[in-house]
Short mmCIF file of C-alpha atoms and ligand atoms in Angstrom, two decimals:
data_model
loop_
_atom_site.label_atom_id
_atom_site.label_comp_id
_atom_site.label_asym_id
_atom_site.label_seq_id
_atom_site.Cartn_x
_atom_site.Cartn_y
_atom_site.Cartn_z
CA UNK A 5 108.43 132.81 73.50
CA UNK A 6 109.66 132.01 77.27
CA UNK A 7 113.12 132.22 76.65
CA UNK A 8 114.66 134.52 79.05
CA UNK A 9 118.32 135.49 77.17
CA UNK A 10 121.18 134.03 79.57
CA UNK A 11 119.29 131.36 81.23
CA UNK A 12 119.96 127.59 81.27
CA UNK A 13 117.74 124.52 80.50
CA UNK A 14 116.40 122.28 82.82
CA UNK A 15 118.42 118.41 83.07
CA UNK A 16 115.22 116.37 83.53
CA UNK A 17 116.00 112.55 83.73
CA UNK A 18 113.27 109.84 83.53
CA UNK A 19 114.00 106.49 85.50
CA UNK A 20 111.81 103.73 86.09
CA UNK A 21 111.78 99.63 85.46
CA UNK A 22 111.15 98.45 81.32
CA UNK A 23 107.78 99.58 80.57
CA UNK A 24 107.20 101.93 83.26
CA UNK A 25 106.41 104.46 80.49
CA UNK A 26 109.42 106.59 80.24
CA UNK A 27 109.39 106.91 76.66
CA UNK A 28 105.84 108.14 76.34
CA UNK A 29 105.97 110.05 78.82
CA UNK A 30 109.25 112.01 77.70
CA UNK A 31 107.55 112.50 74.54
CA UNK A 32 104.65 113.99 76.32
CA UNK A 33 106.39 116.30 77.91
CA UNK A 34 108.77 117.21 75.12
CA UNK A 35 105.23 117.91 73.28
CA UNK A 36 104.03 120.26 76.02
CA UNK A 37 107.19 121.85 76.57
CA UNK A 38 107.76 122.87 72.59
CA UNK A 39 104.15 124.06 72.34
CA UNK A 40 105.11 126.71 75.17
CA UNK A 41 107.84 127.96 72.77
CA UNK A 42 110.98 126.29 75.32
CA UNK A 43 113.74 125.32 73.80
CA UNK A 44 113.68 121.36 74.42
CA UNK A 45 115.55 117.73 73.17
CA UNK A 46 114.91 114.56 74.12
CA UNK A 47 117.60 112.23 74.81
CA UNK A 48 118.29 108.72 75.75
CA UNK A 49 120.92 107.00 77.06
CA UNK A 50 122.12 104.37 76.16
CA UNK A 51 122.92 106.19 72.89
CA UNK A 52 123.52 103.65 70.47
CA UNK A 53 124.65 105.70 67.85
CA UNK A 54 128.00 106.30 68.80
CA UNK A 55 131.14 103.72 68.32
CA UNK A 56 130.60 102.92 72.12
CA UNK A 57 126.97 102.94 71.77
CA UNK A 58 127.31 100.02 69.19
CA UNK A 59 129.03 97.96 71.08
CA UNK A 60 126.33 98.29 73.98
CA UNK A 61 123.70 97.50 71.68
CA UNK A 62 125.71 94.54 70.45
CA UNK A 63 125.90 93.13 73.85
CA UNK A 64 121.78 93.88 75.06
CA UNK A 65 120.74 92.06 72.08
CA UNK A 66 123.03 89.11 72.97
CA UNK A 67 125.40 89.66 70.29
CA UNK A 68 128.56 89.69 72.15
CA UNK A 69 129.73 88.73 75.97
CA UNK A 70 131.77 91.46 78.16
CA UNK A 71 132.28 91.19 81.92
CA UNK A 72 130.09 93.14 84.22
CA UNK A 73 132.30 95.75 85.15
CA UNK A 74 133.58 96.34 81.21
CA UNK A 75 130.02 96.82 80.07
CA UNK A 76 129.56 99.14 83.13
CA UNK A 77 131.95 101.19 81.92
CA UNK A 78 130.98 101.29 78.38
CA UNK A 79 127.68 102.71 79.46
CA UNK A 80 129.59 105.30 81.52
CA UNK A 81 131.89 106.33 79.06
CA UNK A 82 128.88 106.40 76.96
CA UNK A 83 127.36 109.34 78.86
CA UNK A 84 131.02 110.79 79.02
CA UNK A 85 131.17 110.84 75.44
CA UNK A 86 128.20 113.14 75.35
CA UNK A 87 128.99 115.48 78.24
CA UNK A 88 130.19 118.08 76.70
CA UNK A 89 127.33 118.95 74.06
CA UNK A 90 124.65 118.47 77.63
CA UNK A 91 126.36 121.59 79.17
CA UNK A 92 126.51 123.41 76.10
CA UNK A 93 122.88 122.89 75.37
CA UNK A 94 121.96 123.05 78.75
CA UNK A 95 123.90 126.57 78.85
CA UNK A 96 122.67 127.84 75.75
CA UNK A 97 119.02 127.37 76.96
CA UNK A 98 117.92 123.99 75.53
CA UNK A 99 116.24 122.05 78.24
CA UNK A 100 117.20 118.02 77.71
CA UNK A 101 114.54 115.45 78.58
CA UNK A 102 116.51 112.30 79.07
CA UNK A 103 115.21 108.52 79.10
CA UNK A 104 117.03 106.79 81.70
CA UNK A 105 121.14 108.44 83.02
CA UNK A 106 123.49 106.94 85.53
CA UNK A 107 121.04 105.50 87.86
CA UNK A 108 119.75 102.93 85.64
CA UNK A 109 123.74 102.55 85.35
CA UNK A 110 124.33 101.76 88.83
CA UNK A 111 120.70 99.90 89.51
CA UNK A 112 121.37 97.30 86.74
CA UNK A 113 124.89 96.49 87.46
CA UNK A 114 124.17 96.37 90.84
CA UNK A 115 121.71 93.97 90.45
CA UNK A 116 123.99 92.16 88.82
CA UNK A 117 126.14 92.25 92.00
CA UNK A 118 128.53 94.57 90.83
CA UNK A 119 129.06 96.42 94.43
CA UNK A 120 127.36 100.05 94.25
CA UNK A 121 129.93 102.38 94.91
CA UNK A 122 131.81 100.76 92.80
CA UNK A 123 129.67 101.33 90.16
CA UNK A 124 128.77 105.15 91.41
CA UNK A 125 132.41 106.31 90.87
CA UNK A 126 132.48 106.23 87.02
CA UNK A 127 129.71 108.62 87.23
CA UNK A 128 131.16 111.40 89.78
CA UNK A 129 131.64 114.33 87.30
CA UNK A 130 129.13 113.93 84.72
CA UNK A 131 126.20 116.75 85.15
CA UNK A 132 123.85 116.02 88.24
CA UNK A 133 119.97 116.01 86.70
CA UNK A 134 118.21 119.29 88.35
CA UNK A 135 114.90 116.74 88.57
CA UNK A 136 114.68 112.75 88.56
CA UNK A 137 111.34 111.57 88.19
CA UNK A 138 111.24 108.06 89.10
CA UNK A 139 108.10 106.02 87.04
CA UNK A 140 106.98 103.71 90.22
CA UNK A 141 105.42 100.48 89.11
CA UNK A 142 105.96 97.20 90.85
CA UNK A 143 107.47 94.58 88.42
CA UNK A 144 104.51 92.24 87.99
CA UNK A 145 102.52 95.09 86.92
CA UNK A 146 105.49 95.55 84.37
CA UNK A 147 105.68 92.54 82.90
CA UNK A 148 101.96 92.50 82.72
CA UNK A 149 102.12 95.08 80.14
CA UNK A 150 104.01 92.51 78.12
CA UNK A 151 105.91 93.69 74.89
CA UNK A 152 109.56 92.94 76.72
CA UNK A 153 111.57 92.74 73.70
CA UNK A 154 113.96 90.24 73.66
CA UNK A 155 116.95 92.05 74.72
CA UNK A 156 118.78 90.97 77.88
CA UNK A 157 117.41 92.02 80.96
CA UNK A 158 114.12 91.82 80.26
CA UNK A 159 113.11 89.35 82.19
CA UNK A 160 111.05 89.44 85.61
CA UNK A 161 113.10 87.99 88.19
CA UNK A 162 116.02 90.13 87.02
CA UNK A 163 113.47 93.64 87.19
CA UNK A 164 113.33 92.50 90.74
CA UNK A 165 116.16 92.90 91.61
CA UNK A 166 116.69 96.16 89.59
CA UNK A 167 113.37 97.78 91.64
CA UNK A 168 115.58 97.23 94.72
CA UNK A 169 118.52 98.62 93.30
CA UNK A 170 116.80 101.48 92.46
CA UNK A 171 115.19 101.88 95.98
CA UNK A 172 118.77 102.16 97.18
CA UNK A 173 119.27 105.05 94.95
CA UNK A 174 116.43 107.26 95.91
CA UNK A 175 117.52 110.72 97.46
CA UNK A 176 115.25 113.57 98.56
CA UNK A 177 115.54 115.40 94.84
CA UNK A 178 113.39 112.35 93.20
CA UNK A 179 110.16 112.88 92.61
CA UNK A 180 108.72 109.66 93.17
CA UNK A 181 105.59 109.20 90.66
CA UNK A 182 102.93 105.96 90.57
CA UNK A 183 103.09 104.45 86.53
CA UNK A 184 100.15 102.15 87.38
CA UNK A 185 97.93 105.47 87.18
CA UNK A 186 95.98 106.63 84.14
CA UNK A 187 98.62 107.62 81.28
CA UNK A 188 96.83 111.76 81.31
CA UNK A 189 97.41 111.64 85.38
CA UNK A 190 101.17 110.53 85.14
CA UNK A 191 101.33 113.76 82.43
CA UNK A 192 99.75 115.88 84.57
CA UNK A 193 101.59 115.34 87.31
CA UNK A 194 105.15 115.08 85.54
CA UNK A 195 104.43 118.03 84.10
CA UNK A 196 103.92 120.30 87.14
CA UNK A 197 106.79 118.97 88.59
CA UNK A 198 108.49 119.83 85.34
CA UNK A 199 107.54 123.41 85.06
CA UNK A 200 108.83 123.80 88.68
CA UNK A 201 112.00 122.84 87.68
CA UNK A 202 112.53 124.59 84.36
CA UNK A 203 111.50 128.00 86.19
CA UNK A 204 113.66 127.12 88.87
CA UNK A 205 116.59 126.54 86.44
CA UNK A 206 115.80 129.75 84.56
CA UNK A 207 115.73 131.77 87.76
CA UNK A 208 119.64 131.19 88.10
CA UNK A 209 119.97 127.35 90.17
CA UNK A 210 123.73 126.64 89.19
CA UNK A 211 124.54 123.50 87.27
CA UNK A 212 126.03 120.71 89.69
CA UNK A 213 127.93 116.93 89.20
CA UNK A 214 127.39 113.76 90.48
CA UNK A 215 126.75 112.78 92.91
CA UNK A 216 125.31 115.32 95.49
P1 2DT B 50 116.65 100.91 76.81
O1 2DT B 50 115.73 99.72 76.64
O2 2DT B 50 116.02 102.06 77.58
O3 2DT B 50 117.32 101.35 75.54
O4 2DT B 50 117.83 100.44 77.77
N1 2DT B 50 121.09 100.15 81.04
C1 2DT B 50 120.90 101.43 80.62
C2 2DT B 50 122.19 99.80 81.81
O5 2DT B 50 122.36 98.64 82.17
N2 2DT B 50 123.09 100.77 82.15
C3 2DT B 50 122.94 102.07 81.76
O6 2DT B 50 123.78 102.93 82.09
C4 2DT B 50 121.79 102.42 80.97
C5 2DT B 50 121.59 103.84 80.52
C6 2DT B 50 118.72 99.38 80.93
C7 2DT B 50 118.56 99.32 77.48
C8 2DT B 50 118.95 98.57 78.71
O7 2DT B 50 120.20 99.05 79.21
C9 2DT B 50 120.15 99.12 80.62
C10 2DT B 50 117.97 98.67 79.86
#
């Protein structure tokens, strides 16, 4: 077991366009992280299973209309909601592998228009990730992959625009990572980056908020 009593998890958040590979990729590493005996969840936002999360849901699958900046904030209160139970796993040891956070908030309103700080402010508060690795792959590649579901946003010209969103949102702590290589060479590389960051977090690196 590598649990050192008294020390925190890691807040690891995986970004990246539809079908960059976030979700296998999470599950890879919550695979390799488990079979070193960490303590380790994987979450996603948006969570759909809470009373907020339903009405997100509701709305991607075309199901209801809201304005721009009321959907924004459903999918920040959304994170809200679960803020509390991050820091107390996070405190308790658990490291939390999460599928997308508040910077696919900000790059898909924003590519709706919304303007960006705007859409940052809802999010100052809510526990700054210790690591974002950022799944590069240009949207034609993307779409190539095919299997978009049907849900809103999935469309091409609209990934666009959410790719250059995102480049807007890149600071120094990303760890910018190419999707379009083989699925074993994104692991491999993830997961150094990974274990640099959970020993980091275990050596005493105080939790932080958005955004710094
Ligand atoms: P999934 O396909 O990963 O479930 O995402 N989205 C997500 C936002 O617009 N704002 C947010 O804050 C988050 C977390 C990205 C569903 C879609 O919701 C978008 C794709």
């Amino acid at each position: 077991n590598n649990r050192k009593s008294n020390s925190r998890g890691a807040l690891i958040v995986l970004e990246g366009l539809d079908r960059s590979g976030k979700t296998s990729q999470s599950s890879r590493l919550h695979s390799y992280l488990e079979g070193l005996g960490y303590l380790v969840e994987s979450w996603h936002f948006p969570d759909r299973n809470t009373g907020v999360g339903h009405m997100i849901s509701s709305y991607l699958a075309n199901k209801s209309q809201l304005d721009d900046h009321a959907i924004h904030l459903l999918f920040s209160a959304n994170r809200w909601e679960k803020r509390s139970l991050m820091e107390t796993k996070l405190r308790s040891g658990t490291t939390l592998i999460v599928d997308r956070y508040s910077f696919s908030g900000v790059a898909f309103s924003s590519a709706k228009g919304l303007d960006i700080e705007w859409c940052k402010a809802p999010e100052v508060g809510l526990l700054a990730p210790d690591l974002v690795l950022y799944l590069d792959l240009p949207p034609e590649k993307a779409a190539e992959r095919g299997g978009y579901g049907g849900e809103r946003y999935e469309q091409l010209e609209f990934q666009k625009k959410v790719a250059h969103s995102y480049q807007l949102l890149h600071d120094p702590s990303w760890k910018i990572v190419d999707a379009g290589l083989p699925v074993e060479e994104v692991e491999k590389q993830l997961t150094e980056m990974v274990m640099d960051c959970v020993t980091t977090c275990r050596n005493g690196k105080a939790l932080s908020q958005l955004w710094s």
